[in-house]
XYZ file of N, CA and C in Angstrom:
825
model
N 0.767 -1.079 0.353
C -0.562 0.121 -0.150
C 1.158 1.435 0.520
N 0.855 2.288 -0.882
C 1.759 3.043 -0.716
C 0.659 4.353 -0.006
N 0.937 5.573 -0.556
C 0.732 6.629 0.706
C 0.234 7.741 -0.129
N 0.105 7.667 -1.253
C -0.308 8.985 -1.917
C -0.446 8.619 -2.956
N -1.889 8.445 -3.827
C -2.458 8.552 -5.264
C -2.563 9.557 -5.337
N -1.814 10.524 -6.727
C -2.626 11.709 -7.590
C -3.944 11.499 -8.321
N -4.642 11.922 -7.912
C -5.901 11.315 -9.497
C -6.188 13.063 -10.297
N -4.834 13.012 -11.743
C -5.553 14.221 -12.202
C -3.755 14.429 -12.242
N -3.073 14.865 -14.165
C -1.544 15.124 -13.862
C -1.871 16.476 -14.445
N -2.514 17.110 -13.945
C -2.233 18.338 -14.329
C -1.708 18.977 -14.256
N -1.350 20.769 -14.100
C -0.066 21.690 -13.568
C -0.599 21.187 -12.011
N -1.204 21.151 -10.896
C -1.842 21.358 -10.268
C -1.473 20.041 -9.550
N -1.633 18.635 -9.957
C -1.145 17.435 -9.722
C -0.225 16.978 -9.560
N 0.343 17.714 -10.642
C 1.533 16.877 -10.993
C 2.692 17.763 -9.921
N 2.246 19.012 -9.865
C 3.427 19.861 -8.678
C 2.883 18.922 -7.717
N 2.048 18.625 -6.703
C 1.852 18.098 -5.634
C 2.595 16.316 -5.685
N 3.013 16.390 -6.739
C 3.043 15.097 -7.443
C 4.844 15.042 -6.797
N 5.325 15.913 -6.701
C 6.793 16.379 -7.220
C 7.068 16.152 -5.930
N 6.581 17.372 -4.731
C 6.362 17.757 -3.660
C 6.970 16.785 -3.224
N 4.922 15.837 -2.851
C 5.302 14.146 -2.742
C 6.119 13.443 -2.567
N 6.044 13.141 -3.933
C 7.521 12.514 -4.321
C 9.555 13.092 -3.368
N 9.096 14.097 -3.200
C 10.207 14.496 -2.182
C 10.075 14.267 -0.964
N 8.924 14.254 -0.137
C 8.665 14.229 0.823
C 8.873 12.979 1.646
N 8.028 11.853 0.503
C 8.642 10.601 1.230
C 9.016 9.391 0.346
N 9.338 9.920 -1.020
C 10.043 9.578 -1.837
C 8.629 8.926 -2.522
N 9.468 8.562 -4.305
C 8.849 8.531 -4.993
C 8.351 6.927 -5.152
N 8.641 5.867 -4.771
C 7.869 5.018 -4.129
C 6.965 4.429 -3.409
N 6.618 5.411 -2.243
C 5.035 5.718 -2.006
C 4.218 6.473 -3.093
N 4.142 7.102 -3.826
C 3.944 8.151 -4.910
C 3.136 7.138 -6.335
N 1.528 7.198 -6.228
C 1.278 6.652 -7.822
C 0.015 7.962 -8.350
N 1.020 8.077 -9.563
C -0.357 9.616 -10.620
C -1.192 8.273 -11.141
N -2.268 9.300 -11.535
C -2.886 8.819 -12.779
C -4.127 9.514 -13.525
N -4.426 9.947 -14.397
C -5.328 10.691 -15.042
C -5.988 9.765 -16.406
N -6.832 10.414 -16.530
C -8.056 10.312 -17.670
C -7.626 10.109 -19.350
N -5.691 10.780 -19.305
C -5.360 10.215 -20.404
C -3.988 9.765 -19.818
N -4.093 8.140 -20.105
C -2.787 7.184 -19.091
C -1.477 7.962 -19.698
N -1.391 8.508 -21.404
C -0.212 9.014 -21.235
C 0.497 9.691 -20.341
N 0.273 10.846 -20.172
C -0.221 11.627 -19.553
C 0.183 11.404 -17.769
N -0.047 10.778 -17.572
C -0.686 10.058 -16.292
C 1.641 9.963 -16.199
N 1.407 8.172 -17.761
C 2.777 7.786 -17.374
C 3.954 8.394 -18.101
N 3.960 9.936 -18.289
C 4.904 11.044 -18.474
C 5.901 11.700 -17.266
N 4.918 12.000 -16.312
C 4.870 12.158 -15.007
C 5.520 11.476 -14.382
N 4.635 10.466 -14.581
C 5.206 9.250 -13.563
C 6.643 8.847 -13.694
N 7.556 8.799 -14.832
C 8.389 8.901 -15.716
C 9.692 9.689 -14.994
N 8.766 10.927 -15.062
C 9.795 11.605 -15.021
C 10.135 12.156 -13.081
N 9.412 11.649 -12.590
C 9.065 11.422 -10.858
C 9.858 10.551 -10.335
N 9.820 9.178 -11.199
C 9.976 8.338 -10.905
C 9.272 7.356 -10.199
N 8.480 7.683 -10.165
C 6.804 7.043 -8.766
C 6.068 6.604 -10.028
N 5.614 5.745 -9.777
C 4.657 4.838 -10.198
C 3.264 5.271 -10.630
N 3.201 5.200 -12.486
C 1.601 5.280 -12.660
C 0.395 4.564 -12.299
N -0.803 4.830 -12.170
C -1.830 3.726 -11.824
C -2.459 3.684 -12.894
N -2.678 2.648 -13.540
C -3.972 1.901 -14.801
C -5.396 3.275 -15.082
N -5.493 3.011 -13.830
C -7.077 3.673 -13.790
C -7.461 4.870 -11.918
N -8.301 5.361 -12.168
C -8.881 6.000 -11.099
C -9.522 4.552 -10.321
N -9.359 3.830 -10.310
C -10.156 2.593 -8.782
C -8.457 1.850 -8.809
N -7.841 1.769 -9.982
C -6.332 1.242 -9.387
C -5.641 2.301 -8.189
N -5.550 3.282 -8.381
C -5.558 4.221 -7.695
C -5.886 4.261 -5.781
N -6.969 3.819 -6.465
C -7.645 4.520 -5.211
C -7.610 2.879 -4.593
N -7.330 1.546 -4.823
C -7.090 0.529 -3.897
C -5.380 0.137 -3.628
N -4.997 1.365 -4.070
C -3.100 0.714 -4.113
C -2.337 2.049 -2.909
N -3.471 2.950 -2.648
C -2.708 3.964 -1.902
C -4.280 4.629 -1.112
N -3.615 4.240 0.190
C -4.137 5.579 1.633
C -4.947 7.052 1.220
N -4.496 8.264 0.796
C -4.776 9.092 0.354
C -4.654 9.153 -0.971
N -6.098 9.261 -1.443
C -6.502 9.917 -2.832
C -6.524 11.026 -3.058
N -5.694 11.922 -3.636
C -5.690 13.677 -3.585
C -6.273 13.813 -5.415
N -7.899 14.009 -4.845
C -8.786 14.130 -6.210
C -7.674 16.084 -6.649
N -7.501 15.634 -8.002
C -6.306 17.390 -7.909
C -7.474 18.051 -10.108
N -8.767 17.330 -9.253
C -9.205 17.345 -10.641
C -10.301 18.883 -10.403
N -11.048 19.441 -11.934
C -11.738 20.900 -11.786
C -13.060 20.419 -11.560
N -13.410 21.637 -10.354
C -14.222 21.741 -10.123
C -15.747 20.728 -10.593
N -16.004 20.998 -11.775
C -17.392 20.743 -12.268
C -16.986 19.203 -13.224
N -15.967 18.248 -12.756
C -15.656 16.877 -12.095
C -15.760 15.686 -11.438
N -15.785 17.037 -10.668
C -15.634 16.250 -9.189
C -16.240 15.302 -8.865
N -17.808 15.598 -9.206
C -19.292 14.274 -8.739
C -18.980 13.529 -9.193
N -18.520 13.216 -10.584
C -18.599 12.648 -11.192
C -17.396 11.409 -10.797
N -15.991 11.666 -11.160
C -14.839 10.994 -10.609
C -15.473 10.003 -9.211
N -15.757 11.278 -8.534
C -16.117 10.612 -6.565
C -17.475 9.653 -7.123
N -18.529 9.728 -7.712
C -19.389 8.771 -7.854
C -19.100 7.809 -8.963
N -18.169 7.350 -9.819
C -17.295 6.220 -9.592
C -16.352 6.216 -9.140
N -16.011 5.955 -7.846
C -14.837 5.591 -7.118
C -15.883 4.766 -6.182
N -16.933 5.449 -5.992
C -18.091 4.932 -4.893
C -17.678 3.587 -4.389
N -17.488 2.744 -5.328
C -17.799 0.951 -5.706
C -16.689 0.496 -5.100
N -15.366 1.025 -5.286
C -13.950 0.694 -5.399
C -13.715 1.046 -3.779
N -14.239 2.886 -3.084
C -14.425 2.800 -1.705
C -14.745 1.917 -1.116
N -15.836 1.276 -0.977
C -16.625 0.334 -0.441
C -16.189 -0.929 -0.134
N -15.829 -1.080 -1.192
C -14.958 -2.589 -1.707
C -13.248 -2.546 -0.503
N -13.036 -1.344 -0.650
C -12.065 -1.119 0.187
C -12.179 -1.491 1.960
N -13.244 -0.171 1.655
C -13.442 -0.265 3.629
C -14.006 -1.603 4.372
N -14.709 -2.521 3.138
C -15.313 -3.911 3.552
C -14.067 -4.633 3.734
N -12.859 -4.435 3.588
C -11.886 -5.216 3.589
C -10.546 -4.846 4.223
N -11.065 -3.847 5.149
C -10.117 -2.912 6.360
C -9.365 -1.787 5.178
N -10.051 -1.155 4.653
C -8.573 -1.416 4.096
C -9.171 0.527 4.482
N -8.179 1.759 5.288
C -8.262 2.784 5.227
C -7.970 3.951 3.854
N -9.120 4.233 3.336
C -8.644 5.688 3.289
C -9.027 6.773 3.386
N -8.765 7.888 2.329
C -8.473 9.424 2.936
C -8.651 9.655 1.958
N -9.767 11.022 1.921
C -9.883 11.099 0.379
C -9.533 13.296 1.087
N -8.808 13.795 -0.178
C -8.464 15.357 -0.244
C -8.340 15.993 -1.578
N -9.593 16.296 -0.844
C -9.871 17.795 -2.396
C -8.633 18.819 -2.874
N -8.233 18.934 -3.885
C -7.809 20.628 -4.148
C -8.268 21.082 -5.045
N -9.764 20.575 -5.258
C -10.980 21.254 -6.589
C -11.549 22.799 -5.387
N -10.628 24.431 -6.157
C -11.588 25.439 -6.108
C -12.932 25.736 -5.628
N -13.829 26.058 -4.313
C -15.077 26.608 -3.957
C -15.658 25.116 -3.348
N -15.211 23.841 -3.896
C -15.822 22.624 -3.627
C -15.897 22.083 -1.870
N -17.647 22.631 -1.285
C -17.147 22.347 0.315
C -16.252 21.197 1.089
N -16.638 20.545 1.610
C -16.118 19.024 2.199
C -17.716 18.220 2.436
N -18.652 18.999 2.581
C -20.253 19.075 3.006
C -20.118 18.311 1.210
N -20.328 19.126 0.504
C -20.881 19.038 -0.661
C -20.330 17.504 -1.134
N -18.246 17.231 -0.668
C -17.561 16.317 -1.392
C -18.676 14.873 -0.812
N -19.067 15.137 0.741
C -19.761 14.281 0.939
C -20.954 13.274 0.925
N -21.961 14.829 0.231
C -22.932 14.432 -0.534
C -22.761 13.160 -2.340
N -21.633 13.934 -2.528
C -20.625 13.094 -3.578
C -21.259 11.717 -2.906
N -20.430 11.145 -2.007
C -19.947 9.598 -1.590
C -20.840 9.389 -0.532
N -22.346 10.144 -1.033
C -23.384 9.297 0.344
C -23.925 8.051 -0.317
N -23.431 7.182 -0.978
C -24.128 5.682 -0.820
C -22.811 5.071 -1.024
N -21.960 5.789 0.402
C -21.201 4.588 1.031
C -21.210 4.527 2.083
N -21.367 3.456 2.972
C -22.307 2.493 3.924
C -21.659 3.699 5.701
N -20.413 4.223 5.418
C -19.745 5.274 5.807
C -19.888 6.558 5.684
N -19.125 7.447 6.427
C -18.890 8.751 6.284
C -16.801 7.962 5.828
N -16.286 8.921 4.937
C -15.506 8.744 4.768
C -14.408 9.448 5.333
N -13.270 9.763 5.648
C -13.021 11.297 5.984
C -12.211 11.739 4.766
N -12.493 13.221 4.842
C -12.546 13.708 3.346
C -10.922 15.158 4.023
N -11.074 16.019 3.307
C -10.071 17.711 3.651
C -9.935 18.201 2.664
N -9.482 19.190 2.511
C -9.415 19.796 1.242
C -7.820 20.981 1.669
N -7.325 20.412 0.373
C -6.503 21.561 0.368
C -6.325 22.531 -1.115
N -5.517 23.854 -0.682
C -5.803 24.651 -1.547
C -4.145 25.300 -1.974
N -3.986 25.085 -2.590
C -2.055 24.626 -2.646
C -2.253 26.260 -3.988
N -0.736 26.000 -4.322
C -0.492 26.699 -5.647
C 0.806 26.656 -6.407
N 0.775 26.826 -7.202
C 1.766 26.088 -7.983
C 3.435 25.780 -7.622
N 3.607 26.757 -7.335
C 4.867 26.936 -6.534
C 5.310 25.775 -5.298
N 3.962 24.908 -5.036
C 4.724 23.892 -4.574
C 5.662 22.922 -5.298
N 5.725 23.328 -6.443
C 6.217 22.026 -7.747
C 7.716 22.850 -7.347
N 8.260 23.920 -6.862
C 9.674 23.403 -6.410
C 10.127 23.972 -4.432
N 8.912 23.369 -4.482
C 8.968 23.678 -2.368
C 9.010 24.977 -1.923
N 8.559 26.265 -3.013
C 7.483 27.061 -2.246
C 6.780 27.181 -2.291
N 5.184 26.598 -2.400
C 4.015 27.472 -2.136
C 3.346 27.848 -0.956
N 2.664 27.908 -0.804
C 1.659 28.317 -0.023
C 0.363 27.747 0.526
N -0.070 26.886 1.297
C -0.662 25.686 0.776
C -1.792 26.056 2.014
N -3.026 25.956 2.245
C -4.532 25.389 3.051
C -4.449 24.587 3.515
N -4.779 24.278 4.796
C -5.183 22.713 4.050
C -7.288 23.128 5.714
N -7.932 22.064 5.027
C -8.641 22.283 5.912
C -9.435 20.964 6.305
N -10.347 21.091 6.973
C -11.244 20.140 7.665
C -12.261 19.189 8.121
N -13.572 19.248 8.443
C -14.764 19.696 8.971
C -14.471 19.153 9.928
N -14.729 20.051 11.537
C -14.691 20.056 13.149
C -14.763 18.111 12.898
N -14.300 17.801 13.886
C -13.556 16.783 14.649
C -12.767 15.738 13.965
N -12.313 15.935 12.837
C -11.546 15.100 11.780
C -10.464 14.792 12.422
N -10.131 13.472 13.059
C -9.273 13.244 13.906
C -7.704 13.933 13.697
N -6.891 14.351 14.558
C -5.367 14.523 14.049
C -4.209 13.590 13.092
N -4.723 12.551 13.246
C -3.823 11.530 12.550
C -3.974 11.921 10.579
N -5.281 11.795 10.815
C -5.966 12.226 9.444
C -4.766 14.126 8.372
N -5.337 15.113 9.984
C -4.229 16.359 9.900
C -2.928 16.293 9.365
N -1.982 15.484 10.544
C -0.927 15.395 10.256
C -0.328 14.451 8.822
N -1.137 13.162 7.994
C -0.619 12.575 7.529
C -0.827 13.455 6.229
N -2.049 14.166 5.902
C -1.425 15.371 4.327
C -0.871 15.705 4.505
N -0.146 16.326 6.286
C 1.238 17.494 6.241
C 2.172 16.648 5.951
N 2.392 15.566 6.230
C 2.875 15.126 5.586
C 3.486 14.876 4.627
N 2.532 13.987 3.644
C 3.203 14.498 2.588
C 2.878 15.622 1.787
N 2.580 16.735 2.104
C 2.708 18.030 1.705
C 4.067 18.892 2.103
N 5.057 17.852 3.043
C 6.041 19.141 3.980
C 6.388 19.732 2.789
N 7.286 19.281 1.400
C 8.111 19.587 0.818
C 7.583 20.333 -0.090
N 5.924 20.922 0.056
C 5.108 21.472 -0.829
C 5.545 22.892 -0.395
N 5.899 22.979 0.634
C 5.881 24.659 1.046
C 5.161 25.133 2.288
N 5.028 26.117 2.607
C 4.202 26.612 3.574
C 2.999 26.152 3.524
N 2.133 25.546 4.783
C 0.906 24.321 5.084
C 0.351 25.264 6.381
N -0.340 25.672 6.052
C -1.360 26.824 7.363
C -3.501 25.448 7.037
N -3.531 25.349 8.902
C -5.052 24.918 8.739
C -5.256 26.495 8.713
N -6.431 26.230 8.408
C -7.540 26.944 8.331
C -8.958 26.372 8.407
N -9.165 27.599 8.860
C -10.964 26.944 8.607
C -12.035 26.993 7.660
N -12.466 26.280 7.015
C -12.491 25.922 6.096
C -13.809 27.134 4.907
N -15.049 27.975 5.842
C -14.940 28.831 5.745
C -13.944 30.183 4.626
N -13.419 29.896 4.965
C -12.130 31.261 4.781
C -11.405 30.980 3.814
N -11.588 29.364 2.980
C -10.935 29.294 1.953
C -10.654 29.757 0.819
N -12.003 30.314 0.172
C -11.808 30.115 -0.757
C -12.053 31.849 -0.868
N -11.886 32.719 0.271
C -10.953 33.480 0.541
C -9.350 33.912 -0.019
N -9.044 32.599 1.093
C -7.328 31.890 0.620
C -7.254 31.679 -0.812
N -7.460 31.292 -1.116
C -7.043 30.417 -2.906
C -7.808 31.934 -3.735
N -8.171 33.238 -3.738
C -8.075 34.203 -4.416
C -7.270 34.654 -4.474
N -6.169 34.444 -2.662
C -5.132 35.511 -2.656
C -3.401 34.799 -2.781
N -3.601 33.502 -2.885
C -3.025 32.571 -2.690
C -2.618 31.920 -3.625
N -3.826 30.803 -3.671
C -3.845 30.326 -5.078
C -3.803 30.435 -5.887
N -4.684 31.582 -6.585
C -4.835 32.264 -7.950
C -3.454 32.994 -8.068
N -3.100 33.617 -6.688
C -2.223 34.866 -6.464
C -0.356 34.936 -7.074
N 0.120 33.344 -7.884
C 1.419 33.004 -8.211
C 1.311 33.992 -10.381
N -0.399 33.898 -10.442
C -0.527 34.972 -11.215
C -0.235 36.608 -12.330
N -1.296 36.584 -10.768
C -1.049 38.369 -10.572
C 0.434 38.858 -10.849
N 1.165 37.606 -9.513
C 2.868 37.768 -9.216
C 3.421 37.954 -10.469
N 3.203 36.546 -11.831
C 3.951 36.907 -12.712
C 3.600 37.610 -13.670
N 2.752 38.592 -13.594
C 2.623 39.520 -14.686
C 3.079 40.798 -14.596
N 3.308 41.268 -13.231
C 3.881 41.603 -12.505
C 5.650 41.901 -12.533
N 5.833 40.652 -12.721
C 7.353 40.303 -12.524
C 7.453 40.833 -14.405
N 6.479 40.239 -15.459
C 6.235 40.355 -17.042
C 6.643 42.290 -17.284
N 6.034 42.701 -16.245
C 5.504 44.168 -16.883
C 6.968 44.716 -16.632
N 7.510 44.872 -15.218
C 8.739 45.412 -14.798
C 9.741 44.983 -15.394
N 10.325 43.095 -16.166
C 10.964 43.496 -16.836
C 10.566 44.616 -18.141
N 9.595 44.344 -18.884
C 9.155 45.358 -20.319
C 9.534 46.459 -19.478
N 9.299 46.655 -18.853
C 9.522 48.699 -18.241
C 11.067 48.573 -17.859
N 11.879 47.730 -17.681
C 13.455 47.501 -17.683
C 14.424 47.948 -19.519
N 13.446 46.318 -19.813
C 14.144 46.973 -21.659
C 13.234 47.741 -22.151
N 12.221 48.570 -21.523
C 12.032 50.529 -22.534
C 13.039 51.203 -21.576
N 13.204 50.985 -20.859
C 14.454 52.033 -20.407
C 16.159 51.631 -20.812
N 16.163 50.341 -21.513
C 17.497 49.671 -22.276
C 18.376 48.553 -21.349
N 17.842 48.083 -20.427
C 18.666 46.598 -19.708
C 18.033 45.749 -20.917
N 19.281 44.136 -21.467
C 18.290 43.491 -21.836
C 17.537 42.665 -20.753
N 16.687 42.241 -22.038
C 15.554 41.057 -22.279
C 16.214 40.424 -20.809
N 16.823 39.226 -20.802
C 17.135 38.393 -19.884
C 17.593 38.987 -18.565
N 18.123 40.081 -18.843
C 18.930 40.644 -17.274
C 17.401 41.218 -16.884
N 16.596 41.923 -17.241
C 16.017 42.321 -16.825
C 15.170 41.835 -16.194
N 14.511 40.696 -16.630
C 13.292 39.623 -16.541
C 14.796 38.792 -15.274
N 15.366 38.380 -14.360
C 16.123 38.098 -13.698
C 16.155 39.348 -12.399
N 16.534 40.208 -12.940
C 16.221 41.724 -12.220
C 14.770 41.648 -10.875
N 14.412 41.925 -12.136
C 12.843 41.510 -10.995
C 12.246 40.926 -10.721
N 12.111 39.470 -10.807
C 12.034 38.358 -10.231
C 12.589 38.657 -8.739
N 14.411 38.300 -8.956
C 14.763 38.606 -7.345
C 14.548 39.040 -6.624
N 14.409 40.382 -7.294
C 14.086 42.059 -6.172
C 12.595 41.102 -5.120
N 11.648 40.803 -6.252
C 10.458 40.077 -6.152
C 10.540 39.213 -4.579
N 11.534 37.908 -4.955
C 11.651 36.783 -4.284
C 12.285 37.697 -2.791
N 12.733 38.382 -2.631
C 13.983 39.367 -1.384
C 12.758 40.123 -0.734
N 11.993 41.498 -2.170
C 10.866 41.539 -0.894
C 10.256 40.625 -0.198
N 9.577 39.853 -0.743
C 8.295 38.778 -0.529
C 9.530 37.864 0.994
N 10.674 37.276 1.404
C 11.433 37.438 1.852
C 11.821 38.438 2.858
N 11.596 39.953 3.093
C 11.791 40.575 3.820
C 10.117 40.724 4.361
N 8.829 40.864 3.825
C 7.893 40.813 4.989
C 7.420 39.597 5.686
N 7.977 38.474 4.734
C 8.221 37.304 5.895
C 8.741 36.962 6.879
N 10.394 37.641 7.009
C 11.262 36.884 8.061
C 11.239 38.618 8.537
N 10.963 39.743 8.226
C 10.826 41.483 9.349
C 9.509 40.815 10.101
N 8.438 40.690 9.532
C 6.991 40.609 10.003
C 6.994 42.443 10.237
N 7.528 42.963 9.576
C 7.140 44.427 9.647
C 6.026 44.973 8.856
N 4.989 45.742 8.028
C 3.367 45.676 7.122
C 4.342 46.664 6.195
N 4.383 45.979 5.220
C 4.545 45.977 3.778
C 4.732 47.463 3.730
N 3.507 48.359 3.692
C 3.648 49.875 3.392
C 4.737 50.312 4.965
N 4.782 50.137 5.650
C 6.362 50.418 6.192
C 7.972 49.773 6.163
N 8.084 49.169 4.965
C 8.604 48.658 4.339
C 8.892 49.747 2.695
N 7.779 49.751 2.069
C 7.471 50.677 1.480
C 8.014 51.710 1.291
N 7.960 52.642 2.846
C 8.025 53.904 3.153
C 9.728 53.821 3.398
N 10.189 52.521 3.189
C 12.053 52.634 3.368
C 12.495 52.695 2.644
N 12.013 52.451 2.045
C 12.793 52.487 0.130
C 12.509 54.084 -0.309
N 11.397 54.468 0.367
C 11.148 56.104 -0.771
C 11.997 57.490 0.234
N 13.379 57.678 -0.319
C 13.380 58.280 -0.249
C 13.169 60.338 0.083
N 12.959 61.204 0.412
C 12.408 62.404 -0.591
C 12.381 62.825 -1.527
N 11.692 63.577 -1.918
C 12.326 63.497 -4.095
C 12.675 62.906 -4.818
N 12.938 61.061 -4.335
C 13.815 60.762 -5.200
C 13.166 59.275 -5.831
N 13.421 58.540 -6.184
C 12.973 57.725 -8.107
C 12.406 56.665 -7.492
N 11.997 56.227 -6.391
C 11.016 55.713 -6.059
C 10.141 55.564 -5.752
N 10.333 57.312 -4.813
C 8.998 57.695 -4.164
C 7.749 57.988 -6.187
N 8.966 58.275 -7.020
C 8.430 58.800 -8.249
C 7.722 57.458 -9.061
N 8.314 56.468 -8.543
C 8.231 54.910 -9.948
C 6.745 55.406 -8.236
N 6.562 55.099 -7.253
C 4.754 54.738 -6.763
C 4.227 55.336 -6.969
N 4.352 57.061 -7.111
C 3.513 57.806 -7.321
C 2.577 57.277 -8.981
N 3.617 56.787 -9.728
C 3.034 56.438 -11.234
C 1.945 55.391 -11.174
N 2.223 54.048 -10.084
C 1.704 53.111 -9.565
C 0.126 53.479 -9.230
N 0.394 54.575 -8.207
C -1.333 54.887 -7.542
C -1.274 56.012 -8.854
N -1.320 56.367 -9.786
C -1.803 57.034 -10.807
C -2.045 56.028 -12.085
N -1.338 54.533 -11.901
C -2.356 53.380 -12.451
C -3.203 53.048 -12.301
N -4.050 53.355 -11.296
C -4.613 52.582 -10.295
C -4.297 51.289 -9.218
N -3.040 50.652 -9.404
C -2.319 49.783 -9.250
C -2.696 48.946 -7.643
N -2.876 49.468 -6.794
C -3.346 48.645 -5.455
C -4.627 48.803 -5.941
N -6.088 49.454 -6.480
C -7.231 48.954 -6.916
C -7.208 47.620 -7.800
N -6.571 47.500 -8.239
C -6.774 46.764 -9.062
C -6.196 44.941 -8.540
N -4.805 45.252 -7.973
C -4.578 44.257 -7.851
C -5.988 43.789 -6.631
N -6.582 44.563 -5.214
C -7.574 44.355 -4.801
C -8.809 44.034 -5.507
N -9.376 44.539 -6.513
C -10.159 43.882 -7.525
C -9.777 42.536 -7.787
N -8.472 41.856 -8.189
C -8.338 41.163 -8.319
C -9.294 39.508 -7.998
N -7.993 40.039 -6.338
C -8.773 39.585 -5.267
C -10.613 39.006 -5.061
N -10.676 40.548 -5.085
C -11.944 39.691 -4.990
C -13.065 39.325 -6.695
N -12.215 39.392 -7.506
C -13.273 39.013 -8.486
C -12.835 37.318 -8.761
N -11.680 36.808 -8.528
C -11.415 35.317 -7.965
C -12.298 35.147 -7.237
N -11.988 35.532 -5.925
C -13.190 34.691 -4.741
C -14.469 35.137 -5.471
N -14.760 35.254 -5.976
C -16.801 35.450 -6.707
C -16.390 34.647 -7.286
N -14.911 34.277 -8.102
C -15.512 33.167 -8.968
C -15.135 31.271 -8.451
N -14.415 31.460 -7.273
C -14.495 30.080 -5.918
C -16.008 30.220 -5.058
N -16.440 31.080 -5.353
C -17.872 30.830 -4.686
C -18.730 30.296 -5.388
N -18.212 30.361 -7.085
C -19.614 30.430 -8.344
C -18.689 28.771 -8.748
N -18.290 28.309 -9.675
C -17.117 26.994 -9.300
C -18.217 26.291 -8.274
N -18.311 26.860 -7.107
C -18.644 25.323 -5.644
C -20.236 25.233 -5.628
N -21.131 26.667 -7.092
C -22.169 26.176 -6.839
C -22.571 24.745 -7.807
N -21.705 24.952 -9.197
C -21.453 23.769 -10.283
C -21.540 23.097 -9.842
């Protein structure tokens, strides 16, 4: 019996599987996808095992990570119910872990309501930075979920980045900031690099300078614990070039656009959960 199986070999499933291989060793990990060649390619890359199909993944692992789109989750889980029931009758414990945005654990339990008893279900919201061990991940579960299940998921995610336990009613908000956030930051890095090119930097250097600057600025926030506004003020000399750049960002609605991006993503998460 392997520790974890990842159903869905897309960007996020692959990122989490990669982190799990670092945490537990590839011999403890299974991957599966509705496109077998995709799962086989990922398994070969990571050195783990490809499962023949979804039921095989369930039979061969304890923690089953559901890395599929929210609108597909109902059908995937209903198809897995006979296998889950057979495993439980054989005395094999299974734990489901969903990464689907917006879909609450009570809804997930409804999808497997044909089972003779409830199965442990947890939710994780990661981001793609988990692929390099620098993700920000939220973990939640219904009240009363035994500690060993929390700890089991955390052990699988240990090399994927920072994992925080949060209450489920905050998952959509977390997703809008940290789950979707890398896309916002990539746009910022691209834009800063474009600005560098505009003023004469070669593009490869401009991209590296912008990316390293974002990395360092993020580390300053985390390591100092200071408010980002205070750190910003410390860079802005009176009448200097930095405050001139900050003024240009304010004129362009930079902060308003960032806030609206989070709000739009949050509302979309809620919509996805209703599908």
